[in-house]
Coordinates of C-alpha atoms in Angstrom, one line a residue:
X7 CA 0.0 0.0 0.0
X8 CA 1.4 3.4 -1.0
X9 CA 2.0 6.2 1.4
X10 CA -1.1 8.2 0.3
X11 CA -3.3 5.1 0.2
X12 CA -2.2 4.0 3.6
X13 CA -2.9 7.5 5.0
X14 CA -6.4 7.4 3.4
X15 CA -7.0 3.9 4.9
X16 CA -6.2 5.2 8.4
X17 CA -8.3 8.3 7.9
X18 CA -11.2 6.1 6.8
X19 CA -10.6 3.9 9.8
X20 CA -10.8 6.9 12.1
X21 CA -14.1 8.3 10.7
X22 CA -15.7 4.9 10.4
X23 CA -14.5 4.1 13.9
X24 CA -16.2 7.2 15.2
X25 CA -19.5 6.2 13.6
X26 CA -19.2 2.6 14.6
X27 CA -18.6 3.5 18.3
X28 CA -21.4 6.0 18.2
X29 CA -23.9 3.4 16.8
X30 CA -22.7 0.8 19.3
X31 CA -23.3 3.2 22.2
X32 CA -26.6 4.5 20.9
X33 CA -28.9 2.0 22.7
X34 CA -27.0 2.2 26.0
X35 CA -26.3 6.0 26.3
X36 CA -27.2 7.6 29.6
X37 CA -28.1 4.2 31.1
X38 CA -26.5 2.6 34.2
X39 CA -24.2 -0.3 33.8
X40 CA -26.6 -2.6 35.7
X41 CA -29.6 -1.6 33.5
X42 CA -27.5 -2.1 30.3
X43 CA -26.7 -5.6 31.5
X44 CA -30.3 -6.4 32.4
X45 CA -31.7 -5.1 29.1
X46 CA -29.0 -6.2 26.6
X47 CA -26.6 -8.6 28.3
X48 CA -23.0 -8.3 27.3
X49 CA -22.7 -6.0 24.2
X50 CA -21.1 -7.8 21.3
X51 CA -22.6 -5.8 18.4
X52 CA -25.3 -3.4 17.3
X53 CA -28.6 -3.5 19.2
X54 CA -32.0 -1.8 18.8
X55 CA -32.8 0.7 21.4
X56 CA -34.3 -1.1 24.4
X57 CA -37.2 -0.4 26.8
X58 CA -35.3 1.8 29.2
X59 CA -33.6 3.9 26.5
X60 CA -35.1 7.4 26.9
X61 CA -32.9 9.4 24.4
X62 CA -32.7 7.1 21.3
X63 CA -36.3 5.9 21.6
X64 CA -37.2 3.4 18.8
X65 CA -33.9 3.7 17.0
X66 CA -32.8 0.6 15.1
X67 CA -29.6 -1.2 15.5
X68 CA -26.6 0.5 13.9
X69 CA -28.1 4.0 13.9
X70 CA -25.7 6.9 14.6
X71 CA -26.4 9.8 16.9
X72 CA -25.3 13.4 17.3
X73 CA -21.6 12.5 17.7
X74 CA -21.3 11.4 14.1
X75 CA -23.8 13.9 12.7
X76 CA -21.9 16.8 14.2
X77 CA -18.6 15.4 13.1
X78 CA -19.9 15.2 9.5
X79 CA -21.2 18.8 9.8
X80 CA -17.8 20.0 11.0
X81 CA -16.0 18.1 8.2
X82 CA -18.2 19.8 5.6
X83 CA -17.5 23.2 7.2
X84 CA -13.7 22.6 7.2
X85 CA -13.8 21.6 3.5
X86 CA -16.0 24.5 2.4
X87 CA -13.9 26.9 4.5
X88 CA -10.5 25.6 3.2
X89 CA -9.5 24.6 6.7
X90 CA -11.3 27.3 8.6
X91 CA -14.6 27.2 10.5
X92 CA -16.8 30.4 10.5
X93 CA -18.3 30.6 13.9
X94 CA -21.5 32.2 12.7
X95 CA -22.1 29.6 10.1
X96 CA -21.3 26.8 12.5
X97 CA -23.8 28.1 15.0
X98 CA -26.5 28.4 12.3
X99 CA -25.8 24.8 11.2
X100 CA -26.1 23.5 14.8
X101 CA -29.4 25.3 15.2
X102 CA -30.7 23.8 11.9
X103 CA -29.5 20.4 12.9
X104 CA -31.4 20.5 16.2
X105 CA -34.6 21.9 14.5
X106 CA -34.4 18.9 12.1
X107 CA -34.0 16.5 15.0
X108 CA -37.0 18.0 16.8
X109 CA -39.1 17.8 13.6
X110 CA -38.3 14.0 13.4
X111 CA -39.4 13.6 17.1
X112 CA -35.9 12.8 18.3
X113 CA -34.8 13.4 21.8
X114 CA -31.1 13.1 20.8
X115 CA -30.5 16.9 20.8
X116 CA -27.7 19.3 21.5
X117 CA -25.7 18.8 24.7
X118 CA -25.8 21.2 27.7
X119 CA -22.7 23.3 26.7
X120 CA -23.8 23.7 23.1
X121 CA -27.4 24.5 24.0
X122 CA -26.3 27.2 26.5
X123 CA -23.8 28.7 24.0
X124 CA -26.4 29.0 21.2
X125 CA -28.8 30.6 23.6
X126 CA -26.2 33.2 24.5
X127 CA -25.6 33.8 20.8
X128 CA -29.3 34.3 20.2
X129 CA -29.3 36.8 23.0
X130 CA -26.7 38.8 21.1
X131 CA -23.5 37.7 22.8
X132 CA -20.3 37.4 20.7
X133 CA -19.0 34.1 19.4
X134 CA -15.8 34.9 21.2
X135 CA -17.5 34.5 24.6
X136 CA -20.5 32.4 23.9
X137 CA -18.6 29.2 24.7
X138 CA -16.9 30.5 27.8
X139 CA -18.6 27.9 30.1
X140 CA -18.5 24.8 27.8
X141 CA -16.5 22.2 29.7
X142 CA -18.3 19.0 28.5
X143 CA -17.2 16.6 25.8
X144 CA -19.2 18.2 22.9
X145 CA -16.2 19.7 21.1
X146 CA -14.1 16.5 21.6
X147 CA -16.8 14.2 20.2
X148 CA -16.9 16.0 16.9
X149 CA -13.3 17.0 16.5
X150 CA -12.0 14.0 14.5
X151 CA -12.2 15.9 11.1
X152 CA -9.7 18.4 12.4
X153 CA -7.3 15.5 13.3
X154 CA -7.7 14.2 9.7
X155 CA -7.4 17.6 8.1
X156 CA -4.3 18.9 9.9
X157 CA -0.8 17.5 10.7
X158 CA 0.5 17.9 14.2
X159 CA 3.4 20.2 13.4
X160 CA 3.7 22.9 14.5
X161 CA 1.8 22.1 17.7
X162 CA 0.6 25.7 18.2
X163 CA -0.9 25.9 14.7
X164 CA -2.6 22.5 15.2
X165 CA -4.2 23.6 18.5
X166 CA -5.2 26.9 16.9
X167 CA -7.3 24.8 14.4
X168 CA -8.8 22.8 17.3
X169 CA -9.6 26.0 19.2
X170 CA -11.3 27.6 16.2
X171 CA -13.5 24.5 15.7
X172 CA -14.4 24.6 19.4
X173 CA -14.8 28.4 19.8
X174 CA -18.6 28.8 19.6
X175 CA -19.6 26.2 22.2
X176 CA -16.5 25.0 24.2
X177 CA -14.1 28.0 24.4
X178 CA -12.6 26.9 27.7
X179 CA -9.5 25.3 29.0
X180 CA -11.2 21.9 29.5
X181 CA -13.2 22.1 26.3
X182 CA -10.2 22.9 24.1
X183 CA -7.8 20.7 26.0
X184 CA -10.0 17.6 25.6
X185 CA -10.7 18.3 22.0
X186 CA -7.0 18.9 21.3
X187 CA -6.2 15.5 22.9
X188 CA -8.6 13.6 20.6
X189 CA -7.6 15.5 17.5
X190 CA -3.9 15.0 18.1
X191 CA -4.3 11.3 18.7
X192 CA -6.2 11.0 15.5
X193 CA -3.8 13.1 13.5
X194 CA -0.8 11.1 14.8
X195 CA -2.6 7.9 13.9
X196 CA -3.4 9.1 10.4
X197 CA 0.3 10.0 10.0
X198 CA 1.3 6.4 10.8
X199 CA 2.2 6.7 14.5
X200 CA 1.9 3.8 16.9
X201 CA -0.9 3.7 19.4
X202 CA 1.6 4.6 22.2
X203 CA 2.9 7.6 20.3
X204 CA -0.6 8.7 19.4
X205 CA -1.5 8.9 23.1
X206 CA 1.7 10.7 23.9
X207 CA 0.7 13.3 21.3
X208 CA -2.8 13.5 22.8
X209 CA -1.3 14.4 26.2
X210 CA 1.1 17.0 24.7
X211 CA -1.8 18.6 22.7
X212 CA -4.1 18.6 25.8
X213 CA -1.5 20.4 27.8
X214 CA -1.2 23.1 25.1
X215 CA -5.0 23.3 24.6
X216 CA -5.6 23.8 28.3
X217 CA -3.8 27.1 28.0
X218 CA -6.4 28.3 25.5
X219 CA -9.9 29.7 26.0
X220 CA -11.6 30.8 29.2
X221 CA -10.3 29.0 32.4
X222 CA -12.8 26.8 34.1
X223 CA -12.3 24.7 37.2
X224 CA -11.4 21.1 36.8
X225 CA -8.6 18.7 36.8
X226 CA -6.0 18.7 34.0
X227 CA -7.0 16.7 31.0
X228 CA -3.4 16.0 30.1
X229 CA -2.5 14.9 33.7
X230 CA -5.6 12.7 33.9
X231 CA -4.9 10.9 30.6
X232 CA -1.3 10.1 31.7
X233 CA -2.5 8.8 35.1
X234 CA -5.4 6.9 33.7
X235 CA -3.4 5.1 31.0
X236 CA -0.8 4.1 33.6
X237 CA -3.4 2.9 36.0
X238 CA -5.3 0.8 33.5
X239 CA -2.1 -0.7 32.0
X240 CA -1.3 -2.1 35.5
X241 CA -4.6 -4.0 35.7
X242 CA -5.8 -7.3 34.4
X243 CA -8.1 -6.6 31.4
X244 CA -11.1 -8.0 33.3
X245 CA -10.6 -5.3 35.9
X246 CA -10.2 -2.3 33.6
X247 CA -13.9 -1.6 33.1
X248 CA -14.5 -1.6 36.9
X249 CA -11.6 0.8 37.4
X250 CA -13.0 3.1 34.7
X251 CA -16.4 3.3 36.3
X252 CA -15.1 3.7 39.8
X253 CA -12.2 6.1 39.3
X254 CA -12.3 7.8 36.0
X255 CA -15.9 8.2 35.1
X256 CA -18.3 8.1 32.1
X257 CA -20.2 11.3 32.4
X258 CA -20.4 14.1 29.8
X259 CA -17.7 16.0 31.8
X260 CA -14.6 16.2 29.5
X261 CA -12.2 15.2 32.3
X262 CA -14.2 11.9 32.7
X263 CA -15.5 10.7 29.3
X264 CA -12.6 11.9 27.1
X265 CA -10.0 10.6 29.5
X266 CA -11.8 7.3 29.7
X267 CA -12.0 7.0 25.9
X268 CA -8.3 7.7 25.4
X269 CA -7.2 5.5 28.3
X270 CA -9.2 2.5 27.0
X271 CA -7.9 3.1 23.5
X272 CA -4.3 3.1 24.9
X273 CA -4.7 -0.4 26.5
X274 CA -6.9 -1.9 23.8
X275 CA -6.0 -5.3 22.5
X276 CA -8.8 -5.6 20.0
X277 CA -10.4 -2.4 18.6
X278 CA -13.9 -3.9 18.1
X279 CA -14.0 -5.6 21.5
X280 CA -12.9 -2.4 23.1
X281 CA -15.8 -0.5 21.6
X282 CA -18.2 -3.2 22.7
X283 CA -16.8 -3.0 26.2
X284 CA -17.3 0.8 26.2
X285 CA -20.9 0.4 25.1
X286 CA -21.6 -1.6 28.3
X287 CA -20.0 0.8 30.7
X288 CA -22.9 3.1 31.3
X289 CA -23.0 6.9 31.1
X290 CA -22.1 8.7 27.9
X291 CA -21.4 5.5 26.0
X292 CA -22.0 6.7 22.5
X293 CA -19.5 9.6 22.9
X294 CA -16.9 7.5 24.7
X295 CA -17.1 4.8 22.1
X296 CA -17.1 7.3 19.2
X297 CA -13.9 8.9 20.5
X298 CA -12.2 5.6 21.2
X299 CA -13.2 4.3 17.8
X300 CA -11.8 7.3 16.0
X301 CA -8.4 7.0 17.8
X302 CA -8.1 3.2 17.3
X303 CA -9.3 3.4 13.7
X304 CA -6.7 6.1 12.9
X305 CA -3.9 3.8 14.1
X306 CA -5.1 0.4 12.8
X307 CA -7.0 1.6 9.6
X308 CA -10.2 0.4 8.2
X309 CA -9.3 -3.3 8.6
X310 CA -9.7 -2.8 12.3
X311 CA -13.5 -2.9 11.9
X312 CA -15.7 -5.9 11.1
X313 CA -17.0 -5.9 7.5
X314 CA -20.5 -6.9 8.5
X315 CA -20.8 -4.0 10.9
X316 CA -19.4 -1.6 8.4
X317 CA -22.1 -2.8 5.9
X318 CA -24.8 -2.4 8.5
X319 CA -23.6 1.1 9.3
X320 CA -23.7 2.1 5.6
X321 CA -27.1 0.5 5.1
X322 CA -28.8 2.0 8.1
X323 CA -27.4 5.6 7.9
X324 CA -27.1 8.0 5.0
X325 CA -23.3 8.5 5.2
X326 CA -20.7 9.1 2.5
X327 CA -17.6 9.2 4.7
X328 CA -15.1 8.5 1.9
X329 CA -16.0 11.7 0.1
X330 CA -15.5 13.7 3.3
X331 CA -12.2 11.9 4.1
X332 CA -10.9 12.7 0.7
X333 CA -11.7 16.4 1.1
X334 CA -10.1 16.5 4.6
X335 CA -7.0 14.8 3.3
X336 CA -6.7 17.4 0.5
X337 CA -6.6 20.0 3.2
X338 CA -3.9 18.1 5.1
X339 CA -1.7 17.8 2.1
X340 CA -2.2 21.5 1.2
X341 CA -1.2 22.6 4.7
X342 CA 1.9 20.3 4.6
X343 CA 2.8 21.7 1.2

């Protein structure tokens, strides 16, 4: 496989990994670990939304959620903007997306940070400050296209691109730090890095990203990733899920869900089995699995994912990820050139 074709394979692996993880976590999102086990048993593949699923009511197995849809939205904006994201346009697209979801009767709407930021914009506040309280995982869940579109060097320029894509809704130290971590891991993977190196780059970018935006209280994303990876690596695989739930967390808080996703990616022995494990953890399972899938797919390529599940993903959802990946890679090569 040539250099460009290998790069494309890893980029496809990242975007499809995001969507696969998202769809795996769709029926279990916001549920407790015990309720997931009671309703679905051990997660081994896509499942229809069950009786206690209150957000993705009635969704069929393999259906994506807001994580993938907003990543697709961001990818289109990056391509149209030649690597830049206009905050006003992004805000308008987010509003249009939510209106469409409401019209379809969906409860899978914008997260708390994004909703609050758009409300402030509607009230006349500037996009430079509308995201000043956004400390959840909303920017990190959709940031994979930035990781595909931009190489890591120089770090400051890379994190600038992350900050620009996060500005409207998550313009905070935690929001940008967590998004930078995910984007950097994906970018390193697309470039051909090992999983260990991709996680090291995530920690480095998180530390840089935490210096951007409005400061909000919370533990360091970079420090928590390093600690969490080391802690999980020292445990037997059967004990890692318990440790994640007890010590790291699976809530929408960036310093929980994003750290969990990267730590589980770091100790993964089988990408698909890791995503299935995440889907059974409870909490923000669709976002954690989406981030984990993006990172693992960027390192291992499209072959990391089962062909049958990829076929289901394409059949159930109206996605044309190869076209987006090609557009994002054109941006990557233009910036390198």
